PDB file of C-alpha atoms in Angstrom:
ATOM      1  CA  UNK A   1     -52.836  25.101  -7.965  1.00 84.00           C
ATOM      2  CA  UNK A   2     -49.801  27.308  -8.342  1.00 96.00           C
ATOM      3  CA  UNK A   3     -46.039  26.945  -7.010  1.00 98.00           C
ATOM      4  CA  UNK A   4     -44.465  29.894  -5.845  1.00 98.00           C
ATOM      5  CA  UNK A   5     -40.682  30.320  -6.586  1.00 98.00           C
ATOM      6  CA  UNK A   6     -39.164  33.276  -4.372  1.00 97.00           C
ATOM      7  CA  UNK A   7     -35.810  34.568  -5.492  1.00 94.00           C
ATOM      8  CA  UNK A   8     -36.769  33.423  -9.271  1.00 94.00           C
ATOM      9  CA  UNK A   9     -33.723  36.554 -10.455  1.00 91.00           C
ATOM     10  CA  UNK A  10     -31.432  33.612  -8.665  1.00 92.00           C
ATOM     11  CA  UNK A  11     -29.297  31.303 -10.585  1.00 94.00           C
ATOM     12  CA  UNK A  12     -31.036  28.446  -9.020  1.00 97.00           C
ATOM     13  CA  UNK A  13     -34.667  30.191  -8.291  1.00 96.00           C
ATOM     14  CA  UNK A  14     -34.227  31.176 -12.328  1.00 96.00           C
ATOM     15  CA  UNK A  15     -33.636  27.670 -13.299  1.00 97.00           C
ATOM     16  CA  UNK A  16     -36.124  26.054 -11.362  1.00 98.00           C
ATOM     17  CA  UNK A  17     -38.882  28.362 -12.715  1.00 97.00           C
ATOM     18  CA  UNK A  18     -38.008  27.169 -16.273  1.00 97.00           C
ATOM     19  CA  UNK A  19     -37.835  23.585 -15.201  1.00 97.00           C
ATOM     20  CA  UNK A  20     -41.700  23.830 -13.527  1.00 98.00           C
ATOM     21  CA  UNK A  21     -42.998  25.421 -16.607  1.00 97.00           C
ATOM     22  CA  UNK A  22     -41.131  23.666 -19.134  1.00 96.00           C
ATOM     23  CA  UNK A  23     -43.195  20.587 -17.120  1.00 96.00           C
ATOM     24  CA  UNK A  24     -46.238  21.851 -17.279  1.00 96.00           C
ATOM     25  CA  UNK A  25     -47.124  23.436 -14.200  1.00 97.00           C
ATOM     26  CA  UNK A  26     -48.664  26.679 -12.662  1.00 97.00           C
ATOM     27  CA  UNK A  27     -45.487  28.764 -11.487  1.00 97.00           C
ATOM     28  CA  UNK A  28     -45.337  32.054  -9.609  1.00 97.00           C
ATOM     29  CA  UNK A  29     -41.763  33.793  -9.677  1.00 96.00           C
ATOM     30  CA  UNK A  30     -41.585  36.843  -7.014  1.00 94.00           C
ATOM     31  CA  UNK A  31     -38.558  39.119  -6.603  1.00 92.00           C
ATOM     32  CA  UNK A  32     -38.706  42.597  -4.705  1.00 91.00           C
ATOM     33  CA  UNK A  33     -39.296  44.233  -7.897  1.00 89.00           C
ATOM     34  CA  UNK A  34     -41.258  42.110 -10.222  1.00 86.00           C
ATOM     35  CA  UNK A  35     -40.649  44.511 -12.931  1.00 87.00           C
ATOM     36  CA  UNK A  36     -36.468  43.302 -12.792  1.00 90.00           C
ATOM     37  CA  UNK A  37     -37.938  40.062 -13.283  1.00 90.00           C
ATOM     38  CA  UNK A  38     -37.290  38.185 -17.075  1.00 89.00           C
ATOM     39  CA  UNK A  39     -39.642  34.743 -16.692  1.00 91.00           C
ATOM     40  CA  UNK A  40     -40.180  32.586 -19.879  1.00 90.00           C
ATOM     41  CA  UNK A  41     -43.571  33.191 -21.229  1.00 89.00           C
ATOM     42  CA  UNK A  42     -46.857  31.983 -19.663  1.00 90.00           C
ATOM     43  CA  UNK A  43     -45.359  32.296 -16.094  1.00 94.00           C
ATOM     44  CA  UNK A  44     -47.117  35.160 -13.596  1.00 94.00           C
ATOM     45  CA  UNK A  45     -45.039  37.699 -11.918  1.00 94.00           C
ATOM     46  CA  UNK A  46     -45.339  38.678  -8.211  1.00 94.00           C
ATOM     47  CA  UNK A  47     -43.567  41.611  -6.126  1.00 93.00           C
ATOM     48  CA  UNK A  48     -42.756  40.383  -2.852  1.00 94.00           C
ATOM     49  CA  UNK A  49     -40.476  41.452  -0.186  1.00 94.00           C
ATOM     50  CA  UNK A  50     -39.916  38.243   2.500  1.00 95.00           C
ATOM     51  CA  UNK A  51     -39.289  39.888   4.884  1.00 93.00           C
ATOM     52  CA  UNK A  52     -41.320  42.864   4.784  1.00 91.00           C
ATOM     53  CA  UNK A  53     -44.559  40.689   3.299  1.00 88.00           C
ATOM     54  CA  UNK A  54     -47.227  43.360   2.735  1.00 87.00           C
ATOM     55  CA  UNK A  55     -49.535  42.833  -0.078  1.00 83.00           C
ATOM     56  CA  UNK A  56     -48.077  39.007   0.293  1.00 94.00           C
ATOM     57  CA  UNK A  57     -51.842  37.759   0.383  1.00 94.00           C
ATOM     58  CA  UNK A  58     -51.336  38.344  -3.507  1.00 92.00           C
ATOM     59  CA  UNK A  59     -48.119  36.853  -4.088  1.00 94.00           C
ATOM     60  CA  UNK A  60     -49.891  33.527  -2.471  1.00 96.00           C
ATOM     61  CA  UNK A  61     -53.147  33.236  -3.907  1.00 95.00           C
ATOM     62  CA  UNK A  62     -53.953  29.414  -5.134  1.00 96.00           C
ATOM     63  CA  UNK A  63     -49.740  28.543  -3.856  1.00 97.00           C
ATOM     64  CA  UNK A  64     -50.002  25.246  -2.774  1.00 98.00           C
ATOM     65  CA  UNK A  65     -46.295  24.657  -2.565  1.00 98.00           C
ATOM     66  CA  UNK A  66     -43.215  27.296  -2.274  1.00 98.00           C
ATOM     67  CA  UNK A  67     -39.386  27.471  -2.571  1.00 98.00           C
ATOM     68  CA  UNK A  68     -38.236  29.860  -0.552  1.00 97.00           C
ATOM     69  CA  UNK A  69     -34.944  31.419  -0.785  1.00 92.00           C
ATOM     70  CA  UNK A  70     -32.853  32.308   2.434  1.00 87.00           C
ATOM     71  CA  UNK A  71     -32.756  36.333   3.333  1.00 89.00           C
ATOM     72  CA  UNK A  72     -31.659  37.864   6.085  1.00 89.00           C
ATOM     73  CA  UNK A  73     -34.520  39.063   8.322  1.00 91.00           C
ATOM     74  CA  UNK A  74     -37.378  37.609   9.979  1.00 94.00           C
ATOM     75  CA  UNK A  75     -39.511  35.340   7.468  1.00 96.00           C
ATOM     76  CA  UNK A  76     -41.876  34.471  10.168  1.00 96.00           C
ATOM     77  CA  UNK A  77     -44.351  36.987   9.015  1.00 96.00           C
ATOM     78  CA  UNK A  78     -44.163  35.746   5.602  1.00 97.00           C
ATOM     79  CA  UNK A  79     -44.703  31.830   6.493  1.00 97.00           C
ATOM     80  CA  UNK A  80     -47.637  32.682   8.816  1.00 96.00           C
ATOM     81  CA  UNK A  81     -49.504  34.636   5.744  1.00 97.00           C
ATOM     82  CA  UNK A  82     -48.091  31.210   3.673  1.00 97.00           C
ATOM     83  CA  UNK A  83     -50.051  28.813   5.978  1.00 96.00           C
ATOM     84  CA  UNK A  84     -53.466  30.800   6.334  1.00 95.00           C
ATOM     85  CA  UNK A  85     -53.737  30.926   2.507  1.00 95.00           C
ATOM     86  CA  UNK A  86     -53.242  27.812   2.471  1.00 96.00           C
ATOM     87  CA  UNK A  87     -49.809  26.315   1.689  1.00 97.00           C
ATOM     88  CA  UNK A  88     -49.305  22.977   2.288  1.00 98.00           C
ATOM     89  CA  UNK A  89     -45.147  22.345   1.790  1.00 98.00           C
ATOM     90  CA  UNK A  90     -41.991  24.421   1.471  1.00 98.00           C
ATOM     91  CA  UNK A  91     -38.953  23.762  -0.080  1.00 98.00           C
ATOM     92  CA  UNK A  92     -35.915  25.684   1.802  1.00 98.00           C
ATOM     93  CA  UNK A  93     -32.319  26.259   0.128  1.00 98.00           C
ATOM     94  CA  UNK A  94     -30.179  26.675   3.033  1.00 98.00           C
ATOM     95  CA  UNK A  95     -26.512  25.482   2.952  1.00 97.00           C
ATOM     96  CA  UNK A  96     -23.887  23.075   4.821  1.00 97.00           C
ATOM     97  CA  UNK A  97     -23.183  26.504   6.923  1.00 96.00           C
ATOM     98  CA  UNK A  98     -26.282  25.955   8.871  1.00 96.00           C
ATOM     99  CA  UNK A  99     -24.242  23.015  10.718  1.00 96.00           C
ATOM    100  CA  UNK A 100     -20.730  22.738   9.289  1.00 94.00           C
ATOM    101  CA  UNK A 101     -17.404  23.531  11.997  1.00 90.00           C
ATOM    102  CA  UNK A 102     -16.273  26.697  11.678  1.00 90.00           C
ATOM    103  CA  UNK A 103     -19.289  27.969  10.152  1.00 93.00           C
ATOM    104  CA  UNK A 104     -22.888  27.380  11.738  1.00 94.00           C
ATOM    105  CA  UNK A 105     -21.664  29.673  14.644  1.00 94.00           C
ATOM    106  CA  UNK A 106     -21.069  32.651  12.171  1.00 93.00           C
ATOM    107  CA  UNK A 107     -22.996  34.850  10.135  1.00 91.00           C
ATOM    108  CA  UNK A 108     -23.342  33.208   7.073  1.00 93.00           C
ATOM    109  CA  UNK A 109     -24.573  29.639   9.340  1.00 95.00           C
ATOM    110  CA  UNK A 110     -26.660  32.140  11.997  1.00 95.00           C
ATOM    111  CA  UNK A 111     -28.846  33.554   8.541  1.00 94.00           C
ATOM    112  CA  UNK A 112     -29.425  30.166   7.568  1.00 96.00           C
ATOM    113  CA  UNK A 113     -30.390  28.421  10.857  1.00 97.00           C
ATOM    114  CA  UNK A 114     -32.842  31.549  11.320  1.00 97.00           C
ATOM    115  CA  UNK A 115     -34.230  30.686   8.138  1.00 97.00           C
ATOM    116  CA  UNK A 116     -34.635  27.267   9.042  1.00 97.00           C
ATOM    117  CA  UNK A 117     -36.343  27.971  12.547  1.00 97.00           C
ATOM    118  CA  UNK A 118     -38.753  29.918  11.269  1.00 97.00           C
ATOM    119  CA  UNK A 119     -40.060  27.316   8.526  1.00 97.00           C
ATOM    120  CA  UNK A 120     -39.895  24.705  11.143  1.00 97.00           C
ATOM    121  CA  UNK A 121     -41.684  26.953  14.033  1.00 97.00           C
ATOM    122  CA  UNK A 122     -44.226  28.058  11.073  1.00 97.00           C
ATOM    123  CA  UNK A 123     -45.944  24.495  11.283  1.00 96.00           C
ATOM    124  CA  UNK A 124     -45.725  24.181   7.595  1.00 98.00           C
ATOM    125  CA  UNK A 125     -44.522  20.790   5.962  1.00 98.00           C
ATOM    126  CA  UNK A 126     -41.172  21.352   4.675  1.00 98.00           C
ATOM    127  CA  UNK A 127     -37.929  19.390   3.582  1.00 98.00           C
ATOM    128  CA  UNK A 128     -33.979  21.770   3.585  1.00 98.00           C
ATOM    129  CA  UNK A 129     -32.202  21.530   0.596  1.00 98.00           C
ATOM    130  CA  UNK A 130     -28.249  21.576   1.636  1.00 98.00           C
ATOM    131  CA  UNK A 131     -26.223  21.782  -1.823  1.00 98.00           C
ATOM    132  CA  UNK A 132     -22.644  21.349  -1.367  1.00 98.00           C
ATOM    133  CA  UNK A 133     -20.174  24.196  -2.799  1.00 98.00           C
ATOM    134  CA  UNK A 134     -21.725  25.074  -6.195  1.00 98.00           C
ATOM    135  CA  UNK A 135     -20.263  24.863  -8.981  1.00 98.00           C
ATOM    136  CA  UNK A 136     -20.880  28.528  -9.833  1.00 97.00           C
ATOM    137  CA  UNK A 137     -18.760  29.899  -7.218  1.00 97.00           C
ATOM    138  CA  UNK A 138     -15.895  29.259  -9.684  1.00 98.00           C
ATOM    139  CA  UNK A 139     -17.545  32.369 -11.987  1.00 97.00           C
ATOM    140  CA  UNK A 140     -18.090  34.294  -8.809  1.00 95.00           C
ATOM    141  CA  UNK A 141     -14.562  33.890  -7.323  1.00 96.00           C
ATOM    142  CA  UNK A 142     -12.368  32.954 -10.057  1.00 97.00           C
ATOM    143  CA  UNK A 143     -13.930  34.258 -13.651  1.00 97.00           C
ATOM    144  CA  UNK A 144     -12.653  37.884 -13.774  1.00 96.00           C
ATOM    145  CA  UNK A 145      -8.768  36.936 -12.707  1.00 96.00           C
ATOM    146  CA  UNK A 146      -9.064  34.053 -15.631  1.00 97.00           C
ATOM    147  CA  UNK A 147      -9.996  36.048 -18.033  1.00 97.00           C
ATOM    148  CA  UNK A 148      -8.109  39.274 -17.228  1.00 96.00           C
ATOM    149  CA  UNK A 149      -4.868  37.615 -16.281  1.00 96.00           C
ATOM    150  CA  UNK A 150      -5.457  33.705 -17.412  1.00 96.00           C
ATOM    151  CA  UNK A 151      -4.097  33.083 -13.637  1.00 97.00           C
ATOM    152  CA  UNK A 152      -6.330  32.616 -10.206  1.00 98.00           C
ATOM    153  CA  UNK A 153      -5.270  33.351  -6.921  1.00 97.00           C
ATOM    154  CA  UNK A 154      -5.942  30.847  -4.638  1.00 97.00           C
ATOM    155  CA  UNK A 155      -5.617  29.796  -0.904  1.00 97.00           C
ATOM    156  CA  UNK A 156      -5.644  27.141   0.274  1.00 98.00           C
ATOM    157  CA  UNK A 157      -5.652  24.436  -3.210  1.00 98.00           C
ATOM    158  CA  UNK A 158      -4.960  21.436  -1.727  1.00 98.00           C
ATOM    159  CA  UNK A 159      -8.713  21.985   0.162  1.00 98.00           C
ATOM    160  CA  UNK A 160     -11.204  19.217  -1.144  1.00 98.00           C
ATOM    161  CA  UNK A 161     -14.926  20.410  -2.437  1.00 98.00           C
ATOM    162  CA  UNK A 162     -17.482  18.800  -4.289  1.00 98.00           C
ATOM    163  CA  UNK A 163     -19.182  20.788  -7.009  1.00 98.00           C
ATOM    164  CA  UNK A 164     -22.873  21.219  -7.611  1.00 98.00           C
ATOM    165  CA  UNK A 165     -24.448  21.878 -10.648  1.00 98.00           C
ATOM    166  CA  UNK A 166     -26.831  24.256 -10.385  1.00 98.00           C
ATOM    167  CA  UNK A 167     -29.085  22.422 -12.698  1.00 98.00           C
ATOM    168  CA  UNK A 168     -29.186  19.210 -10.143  1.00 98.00           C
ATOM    169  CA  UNK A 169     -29.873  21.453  -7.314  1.00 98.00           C
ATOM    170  CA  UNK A 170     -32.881  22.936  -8.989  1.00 98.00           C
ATOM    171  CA  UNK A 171     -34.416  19.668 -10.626  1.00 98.00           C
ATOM    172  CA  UNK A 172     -34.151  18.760  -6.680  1.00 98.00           C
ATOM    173  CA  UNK A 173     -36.193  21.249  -5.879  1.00 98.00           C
ATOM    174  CA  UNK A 174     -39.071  20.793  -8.701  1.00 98.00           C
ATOM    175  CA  UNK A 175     -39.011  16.817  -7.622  1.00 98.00           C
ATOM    176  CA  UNK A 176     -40.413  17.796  -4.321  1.00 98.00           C
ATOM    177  CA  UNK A 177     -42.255  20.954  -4.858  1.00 98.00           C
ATOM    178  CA  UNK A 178     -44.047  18.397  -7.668  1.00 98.00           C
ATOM    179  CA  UNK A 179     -44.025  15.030  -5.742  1.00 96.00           C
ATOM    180  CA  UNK A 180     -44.137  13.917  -2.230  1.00 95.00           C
ATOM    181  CA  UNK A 181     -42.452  10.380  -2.526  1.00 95.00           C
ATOM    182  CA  UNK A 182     -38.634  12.097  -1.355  1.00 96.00           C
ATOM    183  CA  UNK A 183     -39.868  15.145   1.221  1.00 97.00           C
ATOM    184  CA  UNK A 184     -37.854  14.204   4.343  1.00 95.00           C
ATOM    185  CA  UNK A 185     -36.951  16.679   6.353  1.00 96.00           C
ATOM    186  CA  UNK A 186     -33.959  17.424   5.109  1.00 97.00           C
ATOM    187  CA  UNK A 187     -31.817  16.190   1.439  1.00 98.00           C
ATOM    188  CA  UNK A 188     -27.865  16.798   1.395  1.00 98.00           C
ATOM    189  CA  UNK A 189     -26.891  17.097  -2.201  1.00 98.00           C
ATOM    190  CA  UNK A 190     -23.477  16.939  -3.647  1.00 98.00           C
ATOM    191  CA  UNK A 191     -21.859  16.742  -6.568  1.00 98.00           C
ATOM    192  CA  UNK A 192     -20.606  13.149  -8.149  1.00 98.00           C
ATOM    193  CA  UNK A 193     -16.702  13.661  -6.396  1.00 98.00           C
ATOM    194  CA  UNK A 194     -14.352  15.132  -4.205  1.00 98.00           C
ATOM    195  CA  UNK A 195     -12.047  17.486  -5.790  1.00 98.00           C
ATOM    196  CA  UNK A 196      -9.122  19.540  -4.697  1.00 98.00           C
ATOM    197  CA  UNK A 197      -9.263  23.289  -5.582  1.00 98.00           C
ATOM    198  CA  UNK A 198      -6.324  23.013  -7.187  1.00 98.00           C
ATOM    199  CA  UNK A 199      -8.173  20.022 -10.176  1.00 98.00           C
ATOM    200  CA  UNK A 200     -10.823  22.513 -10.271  1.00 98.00           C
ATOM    201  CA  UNK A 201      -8.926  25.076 -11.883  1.00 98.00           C
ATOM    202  CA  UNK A 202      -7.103  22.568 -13.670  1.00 98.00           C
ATOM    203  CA  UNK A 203     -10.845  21.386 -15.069  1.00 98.00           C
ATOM    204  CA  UNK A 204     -11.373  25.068 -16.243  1.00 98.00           C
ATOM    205  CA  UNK A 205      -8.499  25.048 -18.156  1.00 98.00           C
ATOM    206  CA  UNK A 206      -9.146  22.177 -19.895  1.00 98.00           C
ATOM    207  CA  UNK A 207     -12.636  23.131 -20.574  1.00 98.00           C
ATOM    208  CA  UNK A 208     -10.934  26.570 -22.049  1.00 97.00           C
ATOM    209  CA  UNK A 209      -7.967  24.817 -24.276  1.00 97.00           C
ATOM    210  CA  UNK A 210      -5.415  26.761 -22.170  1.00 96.00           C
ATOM    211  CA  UNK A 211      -3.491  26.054 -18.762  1.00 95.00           C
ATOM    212  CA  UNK A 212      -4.323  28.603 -15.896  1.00 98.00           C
ATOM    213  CA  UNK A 213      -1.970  29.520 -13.919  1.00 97.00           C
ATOM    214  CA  UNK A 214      -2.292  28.678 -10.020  1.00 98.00           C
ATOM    215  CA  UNK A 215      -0.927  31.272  -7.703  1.00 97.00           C
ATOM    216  CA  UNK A 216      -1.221  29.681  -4.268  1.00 98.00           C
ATOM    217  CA  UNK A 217      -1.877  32.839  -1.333  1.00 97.00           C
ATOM    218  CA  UNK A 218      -1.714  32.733   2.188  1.00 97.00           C
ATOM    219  CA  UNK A 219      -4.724  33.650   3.880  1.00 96.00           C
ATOM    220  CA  UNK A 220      -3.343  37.609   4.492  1.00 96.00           C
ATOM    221  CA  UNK A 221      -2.987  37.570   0.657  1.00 96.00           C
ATOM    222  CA  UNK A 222      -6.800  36.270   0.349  1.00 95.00           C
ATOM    223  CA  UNK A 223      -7.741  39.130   2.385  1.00 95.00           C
ATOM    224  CA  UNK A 224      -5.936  42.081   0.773  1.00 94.00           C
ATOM    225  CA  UNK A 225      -7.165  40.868  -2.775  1.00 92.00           C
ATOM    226  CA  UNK A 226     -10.737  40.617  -1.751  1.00 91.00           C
ATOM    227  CA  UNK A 227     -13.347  42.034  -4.048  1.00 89.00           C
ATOM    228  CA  UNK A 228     -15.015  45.147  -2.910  1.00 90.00           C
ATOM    229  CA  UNK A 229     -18.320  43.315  -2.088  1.00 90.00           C
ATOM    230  CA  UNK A 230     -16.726  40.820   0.055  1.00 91.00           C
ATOM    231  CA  UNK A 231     -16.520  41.593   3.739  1.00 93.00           C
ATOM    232  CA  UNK A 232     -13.919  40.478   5.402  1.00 93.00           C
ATOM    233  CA  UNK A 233     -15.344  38.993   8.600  1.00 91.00           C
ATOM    234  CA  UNK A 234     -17.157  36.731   6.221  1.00 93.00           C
ATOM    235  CA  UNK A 235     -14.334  36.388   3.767  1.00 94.00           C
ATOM    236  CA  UNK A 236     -11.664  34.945   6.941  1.00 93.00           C
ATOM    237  CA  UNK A 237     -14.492  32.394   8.027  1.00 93.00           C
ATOM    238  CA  UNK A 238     -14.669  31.259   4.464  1.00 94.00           C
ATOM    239  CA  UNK A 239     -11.317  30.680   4.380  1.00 95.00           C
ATOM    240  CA  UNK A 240     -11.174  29.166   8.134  1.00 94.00           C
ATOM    241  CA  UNK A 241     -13.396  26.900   6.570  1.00 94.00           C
ATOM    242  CA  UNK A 242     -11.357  25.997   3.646  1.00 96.00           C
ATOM    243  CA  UNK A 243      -8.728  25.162   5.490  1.00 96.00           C
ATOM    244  CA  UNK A 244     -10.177  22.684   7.373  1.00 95.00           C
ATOM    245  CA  UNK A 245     -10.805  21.223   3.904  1.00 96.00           C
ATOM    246  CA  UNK A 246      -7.149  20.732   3.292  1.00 97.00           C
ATOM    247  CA  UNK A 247      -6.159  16.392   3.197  1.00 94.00           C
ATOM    248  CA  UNK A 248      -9.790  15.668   3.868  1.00 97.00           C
ATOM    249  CA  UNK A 249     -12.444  14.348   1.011  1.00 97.00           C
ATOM    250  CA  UNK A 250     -15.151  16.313   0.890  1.00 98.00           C
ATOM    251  CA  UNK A 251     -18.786  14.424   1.449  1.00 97.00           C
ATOM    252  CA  UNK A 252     -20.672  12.676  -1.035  1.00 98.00           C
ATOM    253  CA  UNK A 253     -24.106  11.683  -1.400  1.00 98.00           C
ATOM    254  CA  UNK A 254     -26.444   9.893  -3.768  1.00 98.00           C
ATOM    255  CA  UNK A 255     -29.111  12.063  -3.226  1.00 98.00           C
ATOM    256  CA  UNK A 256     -29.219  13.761  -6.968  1.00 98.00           C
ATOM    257  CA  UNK A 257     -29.706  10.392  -8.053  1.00 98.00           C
ATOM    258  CA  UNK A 258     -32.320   9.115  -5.819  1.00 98.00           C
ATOM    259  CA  UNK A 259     -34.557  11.712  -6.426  1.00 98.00           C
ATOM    260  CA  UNK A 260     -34.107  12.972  -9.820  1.00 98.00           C
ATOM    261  CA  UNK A 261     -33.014   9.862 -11.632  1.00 98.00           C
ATOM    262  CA  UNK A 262     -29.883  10.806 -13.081  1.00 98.00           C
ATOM    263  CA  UNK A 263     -26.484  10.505 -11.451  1.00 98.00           C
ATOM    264  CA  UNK A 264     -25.078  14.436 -10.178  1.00 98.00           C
ATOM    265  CA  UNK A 265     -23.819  16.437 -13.188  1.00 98.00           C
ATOM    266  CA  UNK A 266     -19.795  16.767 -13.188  1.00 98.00           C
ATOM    267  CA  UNK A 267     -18.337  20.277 -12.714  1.00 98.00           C
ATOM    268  CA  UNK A 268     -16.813  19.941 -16.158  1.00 98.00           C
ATOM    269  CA  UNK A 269     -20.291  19.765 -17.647  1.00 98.00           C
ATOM    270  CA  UNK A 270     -21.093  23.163 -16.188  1.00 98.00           C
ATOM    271  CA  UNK A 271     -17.832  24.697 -17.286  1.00 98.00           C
ATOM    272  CA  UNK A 272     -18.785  23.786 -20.758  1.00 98.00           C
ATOM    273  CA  UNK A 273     -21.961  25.234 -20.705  1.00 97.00           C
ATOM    274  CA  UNK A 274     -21.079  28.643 -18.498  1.00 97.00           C
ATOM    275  CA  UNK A 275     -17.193  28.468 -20.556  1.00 97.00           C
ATOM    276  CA  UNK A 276     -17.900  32.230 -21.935  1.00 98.00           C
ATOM    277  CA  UNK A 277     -17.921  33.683 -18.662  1.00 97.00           C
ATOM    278  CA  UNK A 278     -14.317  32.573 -18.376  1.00 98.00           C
ATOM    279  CA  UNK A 279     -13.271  33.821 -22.083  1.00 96.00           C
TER     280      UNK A 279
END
């Protein structure tokens, strides 16, 4: 039987794809546009829209178990094709905005519980993955200003997080699309600590041999130096959310460890390995 990976372009659908067939197993990656899609060899390609699932019949064929990456739309369509073909268990990434404070009431929370409704009103078996903040939003966020400027702007620093490596999130997900002993309905995962912003930069510099310079903005700031992509409705809740962050240890679970074997990957390990985005 096969195991369908949706959003395999993803840093974490990517990943898990190589982790599957590294293991051995039948794996399916599916994107919009299959031809955008860059699998390592011996893994099938599938175009599939989740939210618009025509031609979907295709994508599932012999699935037996699916990841399934959050989108904004209905995937109710999708899941009822998934369980007439014959899927037995779905993996969900969602995120701590589905229930946090400040967040599962706004738009980033509301895409995330619809997700979740509609795998739990599809009558599929299914366990949520919740990842804490991952460890790649530091690249997103933070890369170009580090290596443009070797300073970050930042609001907010004394906030707490706990990093995710990707990795850990995705050998997570190939446990349970692979093995049924951990499929509750729901893991948290989290890094291995609590960190303030402001040691998280502090991290990166050590990882790059040079200090980076901390330039500590009020939340106005934030907003007027937003990147282009970033809206700022969703930018201000972020940042709402940070700041309730501030004096306050962020959660921590053994999760990683329970499931996968291995304790949760420190952020400084994934600086090392992503350090050239930051150069």
């Amino acid at each position: 039987m096969t195991i369908l990976v949706t959003g395999a372009r993803g840093n974490i659908g990517g990943r898990l794809v190589s982790l599957l067939a590294e293991g051995g197993h039948r794996v399916r990656g599916s994107a919009r546009d299959a031809a955008t899609l860059r699998l390592p060899e011996g893994v099938e390609t599938a175009e599939l829209d989740l939210t618009d699932p025509h031609g979907a019949e295709r994508a599932l064929r012999d699935v037996e178990t699916m990841f399934l990456y959050p989108t904004r739309g209905d995937l109710g369509p999708l899941l009822k094709i998934a369980h007439g073909t014959g899927v037995r268990y779905v993996v969900l990434l969602s995120s701590p905005a589905a229930y946090d404070a400040g967040e599962y009431d706004q738009p980033i929370g509301l895409v995330h519980r619809e997700a979740e409704r509609a795998v739990e009103e599809s009558g599929l078996p299914y366990t949520v993955l919740y990842p804490s903040w991952l460890a790649s939003n530091t690249r997103r966020d933070w890369a170009e200003q580090i290596r443009s400027l070797g300073r970050v702007g930042v609001a907010h620093p004394e906030a707490q997080v706990n990093p995710i490596h990707l990795d850990d999130v995705a050998e997570v997900a190939a446990h349970l699309l692979t093995d049924d002993r951990h499929r509750g309905r729901m893991q948290v995962l989290t890094g291995p600590r609590s960190m303030r912003l402001r040691d998280v930069v502090t991290v990166l510099g050590d990882v790059l041999g040079r200090s980076i310079t901390l330039d500590e903005l009020t939340e106005e700031q934030a907003i007027e130096q937003r990147a282009p992509w970033m809206p700022e409705a969703i930018l201000r809740t972020l940042l709402a959310v940070t700041a309730l962050g501030v004096g306050v240890l962020a959660p921590v679970t053994n999760n990683v460890e329970r499931i996968t074997g291995h304790p949760a990957r420190e952020f400084a390990e994934w600086a090392r390995t992503h350090r050239a985005d930051f150069e």
